[in-house]
mmCIF file of C-alpha atoms and ligand atoms in Angstrom:
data_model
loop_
_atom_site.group_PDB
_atom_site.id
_atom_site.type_symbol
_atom_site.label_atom_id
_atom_site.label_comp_id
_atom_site.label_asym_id
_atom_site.label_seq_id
_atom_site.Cartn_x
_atom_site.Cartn_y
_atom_site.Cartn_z
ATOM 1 C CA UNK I 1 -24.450 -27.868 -0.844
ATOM 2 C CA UNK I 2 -24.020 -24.724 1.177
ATOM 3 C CA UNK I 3 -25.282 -26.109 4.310
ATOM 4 C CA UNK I 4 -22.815 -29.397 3.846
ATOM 5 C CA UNK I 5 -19.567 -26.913 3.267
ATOM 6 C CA UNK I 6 -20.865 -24.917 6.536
ATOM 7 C CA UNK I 7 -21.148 -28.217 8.225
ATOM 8 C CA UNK I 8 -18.020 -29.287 7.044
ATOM 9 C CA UNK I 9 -16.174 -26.120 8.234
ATOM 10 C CA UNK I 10 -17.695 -26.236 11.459
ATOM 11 C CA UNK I 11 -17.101 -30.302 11.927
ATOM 12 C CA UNK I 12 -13.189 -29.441 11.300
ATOM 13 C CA UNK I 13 -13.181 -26.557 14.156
ATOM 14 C CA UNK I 14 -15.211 -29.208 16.685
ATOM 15 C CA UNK I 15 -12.565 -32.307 15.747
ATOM 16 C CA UNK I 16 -9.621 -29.654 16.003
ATOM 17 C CA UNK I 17 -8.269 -31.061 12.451
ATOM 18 C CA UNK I 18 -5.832 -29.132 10.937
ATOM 19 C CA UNK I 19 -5.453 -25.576 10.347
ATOM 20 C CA UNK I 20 -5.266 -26.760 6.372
ATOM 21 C CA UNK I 21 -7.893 -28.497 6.320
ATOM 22 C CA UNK I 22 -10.197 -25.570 8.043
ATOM 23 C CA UNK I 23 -8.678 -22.676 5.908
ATOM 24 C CA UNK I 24 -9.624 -24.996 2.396
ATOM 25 C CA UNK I 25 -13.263 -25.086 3.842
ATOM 26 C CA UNK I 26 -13.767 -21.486 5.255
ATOM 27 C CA UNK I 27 -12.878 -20.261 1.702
ATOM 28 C CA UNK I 28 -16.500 -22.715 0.514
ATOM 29 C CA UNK I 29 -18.148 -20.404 3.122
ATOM 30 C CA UNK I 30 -20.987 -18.444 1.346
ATOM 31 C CA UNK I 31 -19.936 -14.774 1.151
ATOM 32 C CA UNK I 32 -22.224 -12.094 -0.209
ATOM 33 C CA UNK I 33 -20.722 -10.762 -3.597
ATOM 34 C CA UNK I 34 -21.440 -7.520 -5.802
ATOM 35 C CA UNK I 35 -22.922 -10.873 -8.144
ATOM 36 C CA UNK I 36 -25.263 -12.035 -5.312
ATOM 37 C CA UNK I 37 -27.105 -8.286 -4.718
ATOM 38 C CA UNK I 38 -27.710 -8.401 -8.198
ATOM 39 C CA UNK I 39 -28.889 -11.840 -8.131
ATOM 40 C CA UNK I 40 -31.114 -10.927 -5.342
ATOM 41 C CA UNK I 41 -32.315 -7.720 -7.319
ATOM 42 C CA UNK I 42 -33.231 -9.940 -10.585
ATOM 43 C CA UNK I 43 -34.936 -12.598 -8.613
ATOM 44 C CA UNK I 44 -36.685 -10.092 -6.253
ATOM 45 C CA UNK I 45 -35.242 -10.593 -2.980
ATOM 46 C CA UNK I 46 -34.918 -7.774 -0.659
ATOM 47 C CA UNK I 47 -31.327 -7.016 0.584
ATOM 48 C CA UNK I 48 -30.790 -5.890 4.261
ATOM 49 C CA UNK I 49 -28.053 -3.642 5.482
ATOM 50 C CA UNK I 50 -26.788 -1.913 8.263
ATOM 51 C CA UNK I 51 -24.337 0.321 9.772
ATOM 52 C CA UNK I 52 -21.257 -1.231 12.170
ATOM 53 C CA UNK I 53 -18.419 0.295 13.758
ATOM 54 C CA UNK I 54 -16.848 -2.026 15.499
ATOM 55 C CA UNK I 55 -15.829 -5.653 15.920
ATOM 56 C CA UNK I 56 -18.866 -6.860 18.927
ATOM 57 C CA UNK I 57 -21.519 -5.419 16.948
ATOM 58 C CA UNK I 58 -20.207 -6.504 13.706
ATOM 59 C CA UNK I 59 -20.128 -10.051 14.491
ATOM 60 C CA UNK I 60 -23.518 -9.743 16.139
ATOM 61 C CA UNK I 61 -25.129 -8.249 13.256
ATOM 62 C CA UNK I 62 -23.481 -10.555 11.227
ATOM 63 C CA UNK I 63 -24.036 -13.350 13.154
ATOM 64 C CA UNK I 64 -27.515 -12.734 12.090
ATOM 65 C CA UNK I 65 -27.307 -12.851 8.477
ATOM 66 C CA UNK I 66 -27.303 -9.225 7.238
ATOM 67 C CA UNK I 67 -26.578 -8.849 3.495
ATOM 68 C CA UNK I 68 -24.449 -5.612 3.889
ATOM 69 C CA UNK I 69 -22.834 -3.834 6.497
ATOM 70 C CA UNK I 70 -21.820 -0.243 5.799
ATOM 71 C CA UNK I 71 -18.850 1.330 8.023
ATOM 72 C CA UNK I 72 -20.458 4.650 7.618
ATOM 73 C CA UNK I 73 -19.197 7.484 8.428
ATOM 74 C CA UNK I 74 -22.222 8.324 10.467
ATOM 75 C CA UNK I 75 -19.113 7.176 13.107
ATOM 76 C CA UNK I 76 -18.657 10.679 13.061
ATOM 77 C CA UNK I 77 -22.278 10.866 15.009
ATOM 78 C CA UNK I 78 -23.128 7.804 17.165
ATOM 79 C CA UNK I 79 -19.554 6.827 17.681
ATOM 80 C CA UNK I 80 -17.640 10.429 17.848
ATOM 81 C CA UNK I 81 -20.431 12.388 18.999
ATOM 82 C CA UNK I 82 -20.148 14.928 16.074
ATOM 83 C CA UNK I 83 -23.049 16.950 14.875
ATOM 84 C CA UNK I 84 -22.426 15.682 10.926
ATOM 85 C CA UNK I 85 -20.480 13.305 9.529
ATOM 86 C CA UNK I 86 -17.428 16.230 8.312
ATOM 87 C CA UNK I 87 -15.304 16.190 10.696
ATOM 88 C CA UNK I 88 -14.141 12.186 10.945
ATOM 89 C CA UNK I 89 -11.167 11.250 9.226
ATOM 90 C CA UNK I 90 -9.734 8.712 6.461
ATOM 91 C CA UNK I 91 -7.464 7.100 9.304
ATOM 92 C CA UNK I 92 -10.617 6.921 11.717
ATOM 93 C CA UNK I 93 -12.708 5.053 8.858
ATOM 94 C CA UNK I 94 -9.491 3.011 8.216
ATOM 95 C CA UNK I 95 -9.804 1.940 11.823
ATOM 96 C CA UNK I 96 -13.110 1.249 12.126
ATOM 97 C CA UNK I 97 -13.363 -0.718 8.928
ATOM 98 C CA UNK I 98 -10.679 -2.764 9.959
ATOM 99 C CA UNK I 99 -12.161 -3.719 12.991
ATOM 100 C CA UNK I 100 -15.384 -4.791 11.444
ATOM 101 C CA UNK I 101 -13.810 -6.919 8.921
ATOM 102 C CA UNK I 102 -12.289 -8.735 11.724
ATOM 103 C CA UNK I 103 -15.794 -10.165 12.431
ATOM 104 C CA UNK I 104 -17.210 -10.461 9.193
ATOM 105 C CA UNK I 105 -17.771 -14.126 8.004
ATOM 106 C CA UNK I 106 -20.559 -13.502 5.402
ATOM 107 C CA UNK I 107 -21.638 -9.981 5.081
ATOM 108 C CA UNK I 108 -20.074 -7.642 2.057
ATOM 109 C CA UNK I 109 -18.741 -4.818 3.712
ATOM 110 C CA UNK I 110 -18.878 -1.547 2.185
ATOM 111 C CA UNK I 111 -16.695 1.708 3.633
ATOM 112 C CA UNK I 112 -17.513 5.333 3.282
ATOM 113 C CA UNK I 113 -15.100 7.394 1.944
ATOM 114 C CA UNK I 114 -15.171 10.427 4.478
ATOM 115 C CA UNK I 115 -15.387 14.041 3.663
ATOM 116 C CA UNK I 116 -12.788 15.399 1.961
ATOM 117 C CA UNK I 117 -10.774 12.356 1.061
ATOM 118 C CA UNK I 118 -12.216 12.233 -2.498
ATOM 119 C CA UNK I 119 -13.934 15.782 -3.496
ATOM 120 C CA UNK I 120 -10.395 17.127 -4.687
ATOM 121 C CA UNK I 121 -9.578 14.772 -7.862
ATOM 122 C CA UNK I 122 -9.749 11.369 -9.231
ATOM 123 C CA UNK I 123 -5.750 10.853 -8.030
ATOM 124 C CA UNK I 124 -6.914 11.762 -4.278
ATOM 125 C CA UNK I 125 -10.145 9.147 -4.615
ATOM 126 C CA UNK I 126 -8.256 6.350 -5.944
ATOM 127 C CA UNK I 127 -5.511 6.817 -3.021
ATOM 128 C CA UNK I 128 -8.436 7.008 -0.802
ATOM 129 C CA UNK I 129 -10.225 3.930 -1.739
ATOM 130 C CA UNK I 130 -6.499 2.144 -2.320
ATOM 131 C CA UNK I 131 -6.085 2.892 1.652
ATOM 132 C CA UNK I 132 -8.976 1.675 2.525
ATOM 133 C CA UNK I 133 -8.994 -1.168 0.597
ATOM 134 C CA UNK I 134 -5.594 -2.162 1.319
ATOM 135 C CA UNK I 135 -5.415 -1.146 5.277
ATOM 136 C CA UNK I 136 -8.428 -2.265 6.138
ATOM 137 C CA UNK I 137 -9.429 -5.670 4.118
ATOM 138 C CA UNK I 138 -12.933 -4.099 3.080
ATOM 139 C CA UNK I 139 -14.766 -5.369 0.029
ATOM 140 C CA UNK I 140 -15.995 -1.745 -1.270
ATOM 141 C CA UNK I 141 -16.004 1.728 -0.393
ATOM 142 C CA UNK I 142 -19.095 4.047 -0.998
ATOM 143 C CA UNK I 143 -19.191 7.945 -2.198
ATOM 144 C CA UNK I 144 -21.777 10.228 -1.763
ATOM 145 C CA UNK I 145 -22.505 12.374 -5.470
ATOM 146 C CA UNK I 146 -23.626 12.034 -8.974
ATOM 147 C CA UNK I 147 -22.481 13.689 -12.010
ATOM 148 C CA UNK I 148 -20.261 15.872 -10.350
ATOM 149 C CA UNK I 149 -17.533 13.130 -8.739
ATOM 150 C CA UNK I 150 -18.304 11.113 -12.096
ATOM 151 C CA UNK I 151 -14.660 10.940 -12.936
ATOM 152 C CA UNK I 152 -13.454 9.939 -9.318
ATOM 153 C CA UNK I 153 -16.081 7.077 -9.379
ATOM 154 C CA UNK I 154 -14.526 6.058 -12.763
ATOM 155 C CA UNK I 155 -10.687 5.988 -11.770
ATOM 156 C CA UNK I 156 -11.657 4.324 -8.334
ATOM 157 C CA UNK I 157 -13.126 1.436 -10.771
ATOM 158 C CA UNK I 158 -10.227 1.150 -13.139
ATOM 159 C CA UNK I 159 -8.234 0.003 -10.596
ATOM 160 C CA UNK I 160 -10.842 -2.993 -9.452
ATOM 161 C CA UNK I 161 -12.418 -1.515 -6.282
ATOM 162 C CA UNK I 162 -16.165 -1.755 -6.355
ATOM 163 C CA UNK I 163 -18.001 1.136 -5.914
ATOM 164 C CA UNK I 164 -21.301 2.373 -4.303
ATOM 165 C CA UNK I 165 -23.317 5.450 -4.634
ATOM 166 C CA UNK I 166 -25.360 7.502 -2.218
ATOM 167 C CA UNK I 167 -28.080 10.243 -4.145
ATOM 168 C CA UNK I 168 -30.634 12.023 -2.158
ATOM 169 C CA UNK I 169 -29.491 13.794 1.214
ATOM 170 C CA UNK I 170 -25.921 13.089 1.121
ATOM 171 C CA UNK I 171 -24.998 14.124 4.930
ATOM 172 C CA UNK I 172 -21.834 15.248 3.492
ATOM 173 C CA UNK I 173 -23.586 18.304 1.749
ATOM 174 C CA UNK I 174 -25.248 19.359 4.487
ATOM 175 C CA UNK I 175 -23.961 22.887 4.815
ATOM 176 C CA UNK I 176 -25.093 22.883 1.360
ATOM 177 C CA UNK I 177 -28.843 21.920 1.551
ATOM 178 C CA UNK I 178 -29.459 23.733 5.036
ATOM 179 C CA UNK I 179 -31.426 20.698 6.761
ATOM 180 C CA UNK I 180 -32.074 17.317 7.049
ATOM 181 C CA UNK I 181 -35.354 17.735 5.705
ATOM 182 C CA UNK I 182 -36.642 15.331 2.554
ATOM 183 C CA UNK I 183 -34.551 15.767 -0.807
ATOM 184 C CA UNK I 184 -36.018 15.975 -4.337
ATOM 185 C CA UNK I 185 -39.516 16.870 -3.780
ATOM 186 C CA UNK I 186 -39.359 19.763 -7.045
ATOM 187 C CA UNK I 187 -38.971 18.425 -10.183
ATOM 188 C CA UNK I 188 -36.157 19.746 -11.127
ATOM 189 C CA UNK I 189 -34.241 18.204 -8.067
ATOM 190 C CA UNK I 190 -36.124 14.888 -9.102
ATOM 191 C CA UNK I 191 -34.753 14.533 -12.963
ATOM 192 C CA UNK I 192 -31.236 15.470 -12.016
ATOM 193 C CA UNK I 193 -31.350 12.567 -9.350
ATOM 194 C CA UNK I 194 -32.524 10.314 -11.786
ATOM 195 C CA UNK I 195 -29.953 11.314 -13.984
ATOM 196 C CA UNK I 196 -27.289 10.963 -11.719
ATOM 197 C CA UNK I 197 -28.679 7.645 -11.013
ATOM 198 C CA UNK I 198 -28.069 6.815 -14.599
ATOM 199 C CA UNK I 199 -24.369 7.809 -15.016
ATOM 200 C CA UNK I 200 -23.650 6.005 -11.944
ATOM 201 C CA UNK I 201 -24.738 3.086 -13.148
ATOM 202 C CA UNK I 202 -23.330 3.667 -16.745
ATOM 203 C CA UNK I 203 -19.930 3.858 -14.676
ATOM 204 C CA UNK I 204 -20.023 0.884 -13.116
ATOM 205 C CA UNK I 205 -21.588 1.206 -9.485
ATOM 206 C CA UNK I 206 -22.828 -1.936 -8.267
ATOM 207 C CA UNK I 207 -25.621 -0.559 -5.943
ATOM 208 C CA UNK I 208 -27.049 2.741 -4.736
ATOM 209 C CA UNK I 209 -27.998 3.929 -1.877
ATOM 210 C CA UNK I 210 -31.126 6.641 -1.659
ATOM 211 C CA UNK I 211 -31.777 8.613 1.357
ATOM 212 C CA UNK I 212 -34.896 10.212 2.123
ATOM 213 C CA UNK I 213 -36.319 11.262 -0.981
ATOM 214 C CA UNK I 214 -39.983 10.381 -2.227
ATOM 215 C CA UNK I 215 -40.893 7.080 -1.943
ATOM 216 C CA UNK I 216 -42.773 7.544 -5.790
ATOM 217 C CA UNK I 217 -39.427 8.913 -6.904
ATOM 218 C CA UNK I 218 -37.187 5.978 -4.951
ATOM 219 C CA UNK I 219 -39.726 3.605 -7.239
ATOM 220 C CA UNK I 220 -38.829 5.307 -10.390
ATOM 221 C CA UNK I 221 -35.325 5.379 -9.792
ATOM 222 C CA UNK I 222 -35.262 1.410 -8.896
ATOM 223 C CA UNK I 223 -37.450 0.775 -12.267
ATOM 224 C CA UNK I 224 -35.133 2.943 -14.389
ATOM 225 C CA UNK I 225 -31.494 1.186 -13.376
ATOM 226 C CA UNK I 226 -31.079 -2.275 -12.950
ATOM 227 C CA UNK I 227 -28.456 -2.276 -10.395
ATOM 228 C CA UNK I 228 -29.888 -2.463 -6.759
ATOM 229 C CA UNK I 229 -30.896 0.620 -5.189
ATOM 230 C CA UNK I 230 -30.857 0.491 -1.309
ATOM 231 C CA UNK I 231 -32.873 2.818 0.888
ATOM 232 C CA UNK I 232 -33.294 4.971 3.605
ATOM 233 C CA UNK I 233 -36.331 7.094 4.441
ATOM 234 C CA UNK I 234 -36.884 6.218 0.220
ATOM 235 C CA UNK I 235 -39.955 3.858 0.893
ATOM 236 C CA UNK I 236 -40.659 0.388 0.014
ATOM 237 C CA UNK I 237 -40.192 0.117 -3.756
ATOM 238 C CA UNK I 238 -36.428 -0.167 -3.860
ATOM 239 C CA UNK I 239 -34.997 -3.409 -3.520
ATOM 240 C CA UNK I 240 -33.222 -3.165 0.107
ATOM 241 C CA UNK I 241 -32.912 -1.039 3.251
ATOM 242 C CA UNK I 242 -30.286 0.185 5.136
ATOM 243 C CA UNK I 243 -30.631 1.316 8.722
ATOM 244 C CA UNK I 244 -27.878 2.960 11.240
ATOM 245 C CA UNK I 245 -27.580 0.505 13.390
ATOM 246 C CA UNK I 246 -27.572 2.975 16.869
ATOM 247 C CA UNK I 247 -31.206 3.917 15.795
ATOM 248 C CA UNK I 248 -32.641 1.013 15.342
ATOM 249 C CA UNK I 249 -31.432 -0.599 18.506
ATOM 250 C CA UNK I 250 -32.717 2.320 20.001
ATOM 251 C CA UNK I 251 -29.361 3.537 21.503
ATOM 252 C CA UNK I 252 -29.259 6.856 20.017
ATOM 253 C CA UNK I 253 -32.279 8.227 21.423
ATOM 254 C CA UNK I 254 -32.629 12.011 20.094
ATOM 255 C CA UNK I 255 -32.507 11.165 16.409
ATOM 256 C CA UNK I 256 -36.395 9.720 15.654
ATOM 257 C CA UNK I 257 -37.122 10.451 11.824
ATOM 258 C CA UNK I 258 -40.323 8.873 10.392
ATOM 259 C CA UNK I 259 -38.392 6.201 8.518
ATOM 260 C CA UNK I 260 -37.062 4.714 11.172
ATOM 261 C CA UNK I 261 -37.791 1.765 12.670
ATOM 262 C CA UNK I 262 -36.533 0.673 16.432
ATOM 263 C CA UNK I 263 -36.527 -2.939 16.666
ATOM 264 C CA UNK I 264 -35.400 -2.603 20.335
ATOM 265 C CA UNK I 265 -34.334 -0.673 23.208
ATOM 266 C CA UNK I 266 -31.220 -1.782 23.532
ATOM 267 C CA UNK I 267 -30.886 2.104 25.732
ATOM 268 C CA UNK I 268 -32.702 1.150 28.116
ATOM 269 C CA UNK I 269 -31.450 -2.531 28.653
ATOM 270 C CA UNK I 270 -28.016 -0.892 29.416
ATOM 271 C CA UNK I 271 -29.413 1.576 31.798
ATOM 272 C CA UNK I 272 -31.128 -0.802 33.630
ATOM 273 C CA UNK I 273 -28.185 -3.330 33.428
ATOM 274 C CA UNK I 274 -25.615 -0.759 34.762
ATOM 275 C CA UNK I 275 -27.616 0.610 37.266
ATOM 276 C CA UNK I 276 -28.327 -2.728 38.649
ATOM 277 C CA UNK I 277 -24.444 -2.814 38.485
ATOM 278 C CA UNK I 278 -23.789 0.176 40.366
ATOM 279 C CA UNK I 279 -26.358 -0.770 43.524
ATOM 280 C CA UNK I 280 -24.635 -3.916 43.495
ATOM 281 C CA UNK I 281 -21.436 -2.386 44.196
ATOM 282 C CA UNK I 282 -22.533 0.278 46.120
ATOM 283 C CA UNK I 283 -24.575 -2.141 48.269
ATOM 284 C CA UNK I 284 -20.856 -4.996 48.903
ATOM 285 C CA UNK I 285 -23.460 -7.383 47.025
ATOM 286 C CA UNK I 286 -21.088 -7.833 43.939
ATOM 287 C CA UNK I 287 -18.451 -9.425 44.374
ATOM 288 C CA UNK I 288 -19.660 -12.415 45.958
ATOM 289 C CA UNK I 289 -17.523 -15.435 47.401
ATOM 290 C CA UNK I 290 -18.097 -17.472 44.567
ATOM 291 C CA UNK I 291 -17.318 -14.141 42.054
ATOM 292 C CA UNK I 292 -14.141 -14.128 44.125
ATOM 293 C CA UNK I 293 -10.643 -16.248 44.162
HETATM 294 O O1 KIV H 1 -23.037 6.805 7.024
HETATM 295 C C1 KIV H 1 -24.105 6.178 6.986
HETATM 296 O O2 KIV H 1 -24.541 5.551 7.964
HETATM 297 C C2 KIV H 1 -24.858 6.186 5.731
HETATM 298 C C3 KIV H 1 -26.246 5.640 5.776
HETATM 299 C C4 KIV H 1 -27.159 6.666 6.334
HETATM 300 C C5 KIV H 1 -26.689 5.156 4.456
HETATM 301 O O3 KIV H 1 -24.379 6.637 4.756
#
């Protein structure tokens, strides 16, 4: 049935039939839904998501059939060049989210609230998430906490935006914890995650995301709730992974935790690429006549 729909949208675009015709079809298009990750969760299948900023990679990535994509505001580090993820803004996010949904055909994309956009009350939150929701088409925003931004997570519900955690090293914290190093080794740390895991989902959350904790505790934590619980650096027993995108395409080449992958050195492709480029020029081989008019 799916494949049909696709085939039908796609055999409207080739025969250039109307522009009513294709926009009744594109709406059949499978789209990933909040319903759909917990589908996958009940029936076992793994989700996969990633980090975009922008429209090229977004449509690339999902081009390729990625569950989630997640405008993080790790923009504030592979895109800005920032040392955490503070300093970027709710208008930055705004703009980067916008230009990701611009590409998105399938994927459900999910938007970081930045730092200090929600941390003051539930009223500044909900404006937040409105903003993003509203100026940037996205289908969710994320916020990093537990029991502590409880009532934000609550009044950013109410008003129909879905909502998804982050628990573990939450890069927003930083200053707080010191380092980057893994989260909720004591026990004490440990329960209170769990906890928080708990209340989120007794909010309403429709996924979490768990970064470099345990992999033991990650387990636990995906047993205990039965929403998905998406990780990073968290091991294998939670039911998806999320990557930065700029790591694992090898582009960003200082940052080389133990949980990460790189599928590819995407770094090196471009240096090679551009200094081909650049003896090219250099050398009056590029243009050539037929390059020219
Ligand atoms: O901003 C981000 O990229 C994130 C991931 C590390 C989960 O929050």
């Amino acid at each position: 049935m799916a494949w049909n729909l696709a085939f039908m949208y796609q055999f409207y675009i080739f025969t250039g039939a109307n522009f009513i015709a294709m926009s009744v079809h594109k709406s059949d298009i499978k789209k990933v839904t909040t319903h759909q990750l917990q589908a996958m969760k009940d029936r076992g299948e793994k989700i996969s998501m990633l980090t975009a900023y922008d429209y090229s990679m977004a449509s690339l990535i999902d081009g390729a059939g990625v569950d989630i994509i997640l405008v993080g505001d790790s923009a504030s580090n592979v895109m800005a060049g920032h040392e955490t993820t503070l300093p970027i803004t709710l208008d930055q996010m705004i703009y980067h989210a916008s230009s990701v949904i611009r590409a998105v055909n399938r994927a459900f994309v999910v938007v970081d609230i930045p730092f200090g956009s929600y941390q003051g009350n539930s009223s500044e939150a909900l404006r937040s998430a409105i903003r993003i929701m509203k100026e940037s088409g996205a289908h969710s925003v994320k916020m990093e906490g537990g029991a502590e931004i409880k009532e934000s997570i609550v009044r950013v519900l109410s008003a129909g935006v879905p909502v998804m955690g982050h628990l573990g090293l939450t890069p927003q914290s930083i200053y707080k914890f010191g380092t980057y190093t893994v989260r909720a080794k004591e026990e004490e740390e440990a329960n209170k995650l769990i906890e928080d895991a708990k209340i989120l989902e007794e909010c309403g959350v429709y996924a979490i995301v768990l970064e470099k904790i345990p992999a033991e505790l990650a387990k636990k934590v995906s047993e205990t709730v039965k929403i998905p619980i998406i990780g990073i650096g968290a091991g294998p027993h939670v039911d998806g992974q999320v990557l930065v995108m700029h790591d694992m395409l090898g582009i960003t080449k200082e940052f080389k935790p133990r949980f990460l992958r790189q599928y590819a050195d995407v770094g090196a492709i471009i240096n090679e690429a551009v200094s081909k480029y650049i003896q090219d020029v250099k050398s009056r081989d590029f243009p050539n006549e037929k390059e020219s008019y």
